[in-house]
Short mmCIF file of C-alpha atoms in Angstrom, two decimals:
data_model
loop_
_atom_site.label_atom_id
_atom_site.label_comp_id
_atom_site.label_asym_id
_atom_site.label_seq_id
_atom_site.Cartn_x
_atom_site.Cartn_y
_atom_site.Cartn_z
CA MET A 1 6.20 1.61 -10.68
CA GLN A 2 3.14 -0.68 -10.61
CA PHE A 3 0.75 -0.88 -7.66
CA ASN A 4 1.66 -4.54 -7.05
CA THR A 5 5.35 -3.72 -6.76
CA ILE A 6 4.75 -0.70 -4.51
CA PHE A 7 2.48 -2.70 -2.21
CA MET A 8 4.98 -5.56 -1.99
CA TYR A 9 7.73 -3.11 -1.01
CA LEU A 10 5.42 -1.47 1.53
CA PHE A 11 4.47 -4.78 3.12
CA ILE A 12 7.97 -6.31 3.13
CA TYR A 13 9.57 -3.25 4.71
CA SER A 14 6.71 -2.99 7.23
CA VAL A 15 7.50 -6.57 8.30
CA ILE A 16 11.25 -5.87 8.44
CA GLY A 17 10.54 -2.76 10.52
CA TRP A 18 8.40 -4.80 12.91
CA ILE A 19 11.23 -7.34 13.29
CA CYS A 20 13.68 -4.50 14.08
CA GLU A 21 11.29 -3.07 16.69
CA VAL A 22 10.74 -6.46 18.37
CA ILE A 23 14.48 -7.20 18.53
CA PHE A 24 15.20 -3.69 19.86
CA CYS A 25 12.52 -4.09 22.53
CA ARG A 26 13.94 -7.47 23.52
CA ILE A 27 17.46 -6.04 23.88
CA VAL A 28 16.42 -2.87 25.75
CA HIS A 29 13.50 -4.13 27.87
CA GLY A 30 14.38 -7.81 28.11
CA LYS A 31 11.07 -9.14 26.80
CA TRP A 32 9.38 -10.00 23.52
CA THR A 33 6.65 -7.50 22.61
CA ASN A 34 4.37 -7.32 19.60
CA ARG A 35 5.24 -3.78 18.61
CA GLY A 36 3.28 -1.46 16.38
CA PHE A 37 -0.19 0.02 16.07
CA LEU A 38 -1.66 -3.01 14.30
CA SER A 39 -1.83 -6.57 15.63
CA GLY A 40 -0.10 -8.26 12.69
CA PRO A 41 3.69 -8.60 12.36
CA TYR A 42 4.17 -5.33 10.49
CA CYS A 43 4.74 -1.64 11.26
CA PRO A 44 3.36 0.44 8.35
CA ILE A 45 5.34 3.52 9.41
CA TYR A 46 8.53 1.64 8.50
CA GLY A 47 7.03 0.55 5.19
CA PHE A 48 6.06 4.11 4.23
CA GLY A 49 9.41 5.44 5.45
CA ALA A 50 11.26 2.92 3.27
CA LEU A 51 9.05 3.76 0.26
CA PHE A 52 9.67 7.51 0.61
CA ILE A 53 13.43 6.93 0.90
CA LEU A 54 13.51 4.67 -2.17
CA LEU A 55 11.29 6.90 -4.33
CA LEU A 56 12.61 10.32 -3.31
CA LEU A 57 16.32 9.55 -2.95
CA LYS A 58 16.84 7.55 -6.14
CA PRO A 59 18.73 10.44 -7.83
CA PHE A 60 21.21 10.62 -4.92
CA THR A 61 22.30 6.98 -4.59
CA SER A 62 25.86 7.82 -5.65
CA ASN A 63 26.29 9.89 -2.45
CA PRO A 64 25.97 7.79 0.77
CA ILE A 65 26.40 10.83 3.04
CA LEU A 66 23.51 12.61 1.34
CA ILE A 67 21.42 9.43 1.56
CA PHE A 68 22.08 9.33 5.32
CA VAL A 69 21.18 13.00 5.88
CA LEU A 70 18.05 12.90 3.73
CA SER A 71 16.95 9.59 5.29
CA VAL A 72 17.13 11.28 8.70
CA LEU A 73 15.01 14.19 7.44
CA ILE A 74 12.42 11.97 5.72
CA THR A 75 11.93 9.51 8.58
CA THR A 76 11.94 12.21 11.27
CA THR A 77 9.32 14.21 9.36
CA LEU A 78 7.20 11.09 8.92
CA GLU A 79 7.46 10.18 12.61
CA TYR A 80 6.53 13.72 13.66
CA ILE A 81 3.50 13.87 11.33
CA THR A 82 2.38 10.38 12.44
CA SER A 83 2.64 11.31 16.12
CA PHE A 84 0.72 14.55 15.57
CA ALA A 85 -2.02 12.87 13.50
CA MET A 86 -2.52 9.97 15.95
CA GLU A 87 -2.69 12.39 18.87
CA LYS A 88 -5.41 14.43 17.15
CA ILE A 89 -7.42 11.39 16.00
CA PHE A 90 -7.38 9.49 19.31
CA ASN A 91 -6.75 12.38 21.72
CA ALA A 92 -3.82 10.37 23.06
CA LYS A 93 -0.04 10.60 23.12
CA TRP A 94 1.42 7.34 21.81
CA TRP A 95 5.12 7.92 22.46
CA ASP A 96 7.02 10.64 24.26
CA TYR A 97 10.67 11.63 23.85
CA SER A 98 10.38 14.68 26.13
CA ASN A 99 13.16 13.36 28.39
CA GLU A 100 15.48 12.58 25.49
CA PRO A 101 18.14 15.06 24.30
CA LEU A 102 17.48 17.17 21.20
CA ASN A 103 13.77 16.29 20.94
CA ILE A 104 11.06 18.29 19.17
CA ASN A 105 7.86 18.49 21.22
CA GLY A 106 8.53 14.96 22.48
CA ARG A 107 7.57 13.54 19.08
CA VAL A 108 11.02 12.98 17.58
CA CYS A 109 14.57 13.03 18.94
CA ILE A 110 18.16 12.61 17.85
CA GLY A 111 18.28 9.18 19.51
CA THR A 112 15.86 7.78 16.92
CA ALA A 113 16.81 10.04 13.99
CA ILE A 114 20.42 8.78 13.74
CA PRO A 115 19.49 5.06 13.73
CA PHE A 116 16.87 5.78 11.03
CA GLY A 117 19.58 7.43 8.94
CA ILE A 118 21.76 4.34 9.31
CA LEU A 119 18.79 2.12 8.40
CA GLY A 120 18.32 4.28 5.30
CA ILE A 121 21.89 3.50 4.20
CA ILE A 122 21.40 -0.23 4.85
CA LEU A 123 18.09 -0.17 2.96
CA VAL A 124 19.35 1.58 -0.17
CA TYR A 125 22.69 -0.20 -0.62
CA PHE A 126 22.31 -3.62 1.00
CA VAL A 127 18.66 -4.68 1.37
CA HIS A 128 16.63 -3.20 -1.47
CA PRO A 129 18.65 -4.70 -4.37
CA TYR A 130 17.96 -8.22 -3.07
CA VAL A 131 14.30 -7.48 -2.28
CA THR A 132 13.85 -6.21 -5.85
CA ILE A 133 15.32 -9.43 -7.26
CA ALA A 134 13.08 -11.56 -5.01
CA ILE A 135 9.91 -9.70 -6.05
CA ARG A 136 10.77 -10.06 -9.75
CA LEU A 137 10.91 -13.84 -9.30
CA ILE A 138 7.23 -13.98 -8.27
CA PRO A 139 4.93 -14.70 -11.27
CA ASP A 140 2.31 -11.99 -11.89
CA PHE A 141 -0.69 -14.31 -11.40
CA LEU A 142 0.70 -15.48 -8.04
CA ALA A 143 1.56 -11.92 -6.98
CA ASN A 144 -2.08 -10.91 -7.55
CA TYR A 145 -3.32 -13.63 -5.19
CA ILE A 146 -0.68 -12.79 -2.57
CA ILE A 147 -1.46 -9.07 -2.66
CA GLY A 148 -5.23 -9.69 -2.56
CA GLY A 149 -4.79 -11.82 0.55
CA LEU A 150 -2.44 -9.35 2.24
CA VAL A 151 -4.69 -6.36 1.50
CA SER A 152 -7.66 -8.21 3.03
CA LEU A 153 -5.59 -9.17 6.07
CA VAL A 154 -4.34 -5.63 6.68
CA LEU A 155 -7.79 -4.06 6.20
CA LEU A 156 -9.27 -6.53 8.70
CA ASP A 157 -6.45 -5.69 11.12
CA ILE A 158 -7.10 -1.95 10.75
CA VAL A 159 -10.85 -2.35 11.38
CA THR A 160 -10.25 -4.61 14.41
CA THR A 161 -7.63 -2.28 15.90
CA LEU A 162 -9.77 0.84 15.47
CA SER A 163 -12.77 -0.95 16.95
CA THR A 164 -10.64 -2.02 19.93
CA LEU A 165 -9.36 1.51 20.51
CA PHE A 166 -12.80 3.12 20.37
CA ASN A 167 -14.11 0.37 22.66
CA LEU A 168 -11.27 1.17 25.07
CA LYS A 169 -12.14 4.87 24.99
CA ASP A 170 -15.79 4.03 25.72
CA LYS A 171 -14.71 1.95 28.75
CA LEU A 172 -12.55 4.80 30.02
CA GLU A 173 -15.36 7.33 29.51
CA GLU A 174 -17.77 5.11 31.45
CA ALA A 175 -15.22 4.67 34.25
CA LYS A 176 -14.67 8.44 34.37
CA LEU A 177 -18.39 9.17 34.65
CA LEU A 178 -18.66 6.65 37.50
CA ALA A 179 -15.67 8.20 39.25
CA GLU A 180 -17.35 11.62 39.05
CA LYS A 181 -20.57 10.14 40.43
CA ILE A 182 -18.63 8.49 43.29
CA SER A 183 -17.04 11.85 44.05
CA GLU A 184 -20.45 13.52 44.22
CA GLU A 185 -21.95 10.78 46.38
CA GLY A 186 -18.91 10.91 48.65
CA LYS A 187 -19.87 14.36 49.88
CA ASP A 188 -22.30 12.65 52.24
CA LYS A 189 -20.52 9.39 53.09
CA ALA A 190 -22.72 8.55 56.05
CA LYS A 191 -25.84 8.30 53.86
CA ASN A 192 -24.31 7.01 50.67
CA SER A 193 -21.60 4.52 51.71
CA GLU A 194 -23.50 1.60 50.13
CA VAL A 195 -24.05 3.52 46.89
CA ILE A 196 -20.36 4.44 46.76
CA LYS A 197 -19.39 0.81 47.29
CA GLN A 198 -21.65 -0.33 44.44
CA LEU A 199 -20.31 2.35 42.10
CA GLU A 200 -16.72 1.38 42.94
CA GLU A 201 -17.48 -2.26 42.15
CA VAL A 202 -19.01 -1.34 38.79
CA LYS A 203 -16.07 0.94 37.95
CA ASN A 204 -13.53 -1.74 38.88
CA SER A 205 -15.36 -4.34 36.81
CA ILE A 206 -15.14 -2.01 33.79
CA ILE A 207 -11.46 -1.39 34.40
CA ASN A 208 -10.64 -5.08 34.85
CA LYS A 209 -12.60 -6.40 31.85
CA THR A 210 -9.96 -6.03 29.17
CA ASN A 211 -9.35 -8.29 26.20
CA PHE A 212 -6.19 -9.48 24.46
CA LEU A 213 -6.16 -6.54 22.03
CA HIS A 214 -6.39 -3.96 24.82
CA ASP A 215 -3.46 -5.64 26.57
CA ARG A 216 -1.43 -5.78 23.34
CA ILE A 217 -1.81 -2.07 22.59
CA ILE A 218 -0.77 -1.13 26.13
CA ASP A 219 2.28 -3.45 25.88
CA ALA A 220 3.24 -2.07 22.46
CA PHE A 221 3.02 1.57 23.62
CA PRO A 222 4.16 1.72 27.26
CA LYS A 223 4.04 5.55 27.21
CA LEU A 224 0.53 5.71 25.76
CA GLU A 225 -1.48 8.39 27.54
CA PHE A 226 -5.10 9.44 27.03
CA LYS A 227 -5.26 13.12 27.92
CA LYS A 228 -8.90 13.04 29.00
CA TYR A 229 -8.64 9.81 30.99
CA LYS A 230 -5.27 9.93 32.76
CA ILE A 231 -6.52 8.53 36.07
CA GLN A 232 -8.78 5.88 34.52
CA PHE A 233 -6.11 4.72 32.09
CA GLY A 234 -3.61 4.51 34.96
CA GLU A 235 -6.05 2.29 36.87
CA LEU A 236 -6.57 0.18 33.74
CA LYS A 237 -2.84 -0.39 33.30
CA GLU A 238 -2.50 -1.23 36.99
CA GLY A 239 -5.37 -3.72 36.71
CA ILE A 240 -3.78 -5.38 33.68
CA THR A 241 -0.42 -5.61 35.48
CA LYS A 242 -2.06 -7.27 38.49
CA LYS A 243 -4.00 -9.66 36.27
CA LYS A 244 -0.83 -10.71 34.46
CA GLN A 245 1.06 -11.16 37.72
CA ASN A 246 -1.76 -13.26 39.20
CA LYS A 247 -1.77 -15.42 36.07
CA LYS A 248 2.01 -15.79 36.26
CA ASP A 249 1.84 -16.76 39.96
CA LYS A 250 -0.93 -19.26 39.23
CA ASN A 251 1.11 -20.86 36.42
CA LYS A 252 4.11 -21.19 38.75
CA LYS A 253 1.93 -22.74 41.43
CA ASP A 254 0.42 -25.20 38.93
CA LYS A 255 3.88 -26.20 37.67
CA LYS A 256 5.06 -26.83 41.24
CA SER A 257 1.96 -28.92 41.96
CA LYS A 258 2.56 -31.04 38.83
CA TYR A 259 6.19 -31.46 39.78
CA TYR A 260 5.36 -32.71 43.27
CA ILE A 261 2.74 -35.07 41.85
CA LEU A 262 5.29 -36.51 39.42
CA ILE A 263 7.99 -37.06 42.06
CA GLY A 264 5.49 -38.17 44.66
#
């Protein structure tokens, strides 16, 4: 299988996976959320999962039950490895199934494994044949331009996301150091009340200065937890929630004002 074809499969199934995640989130949580580690409309873990299923299970396509069972094993293994790797790289837990039945270390559970097995069946027998036909219709010269553009886009997304995450960790580290300093100064409140106040203001300004990408990551992973910065990250999430609510209230107020102006 050529690189171009593999990459097209990877990208298409990453996009389809993102769509599934967004729809699921809308149904369960009642809101639209840009899911996934990256900012673009794709979830690479779905793309790689689909690729592994298609490449490894090709000899077993005559047996749907085996396809289901092996799809469960492949996707569950991939999810576990991904969770473990991301936790080690960022020192953070991105999702947690500890409260779900039949989970393994909170990284995978039966509640996600079974749907992935069903998606494996749908992929192999109903989706992939049509995707293959669609890709074959794209002329080679055009495919090269498309893939070049998509590779550039994804690489830029990866760099931006990693930069955002490390920037977020730096903010949390700075807030933690200030919190420790406030704690030390607080031992003699009578002498240091002004210093404590200044440190609190600086810490709060750090916590409240978040950008769109910080907000998106927190929305996409509601159970995200930085082990080293539990308190600071909790304050950050609280600050973002307040900021969003204030913005929402302001928009409502502005709409009411416009309405009264129009009818007045």
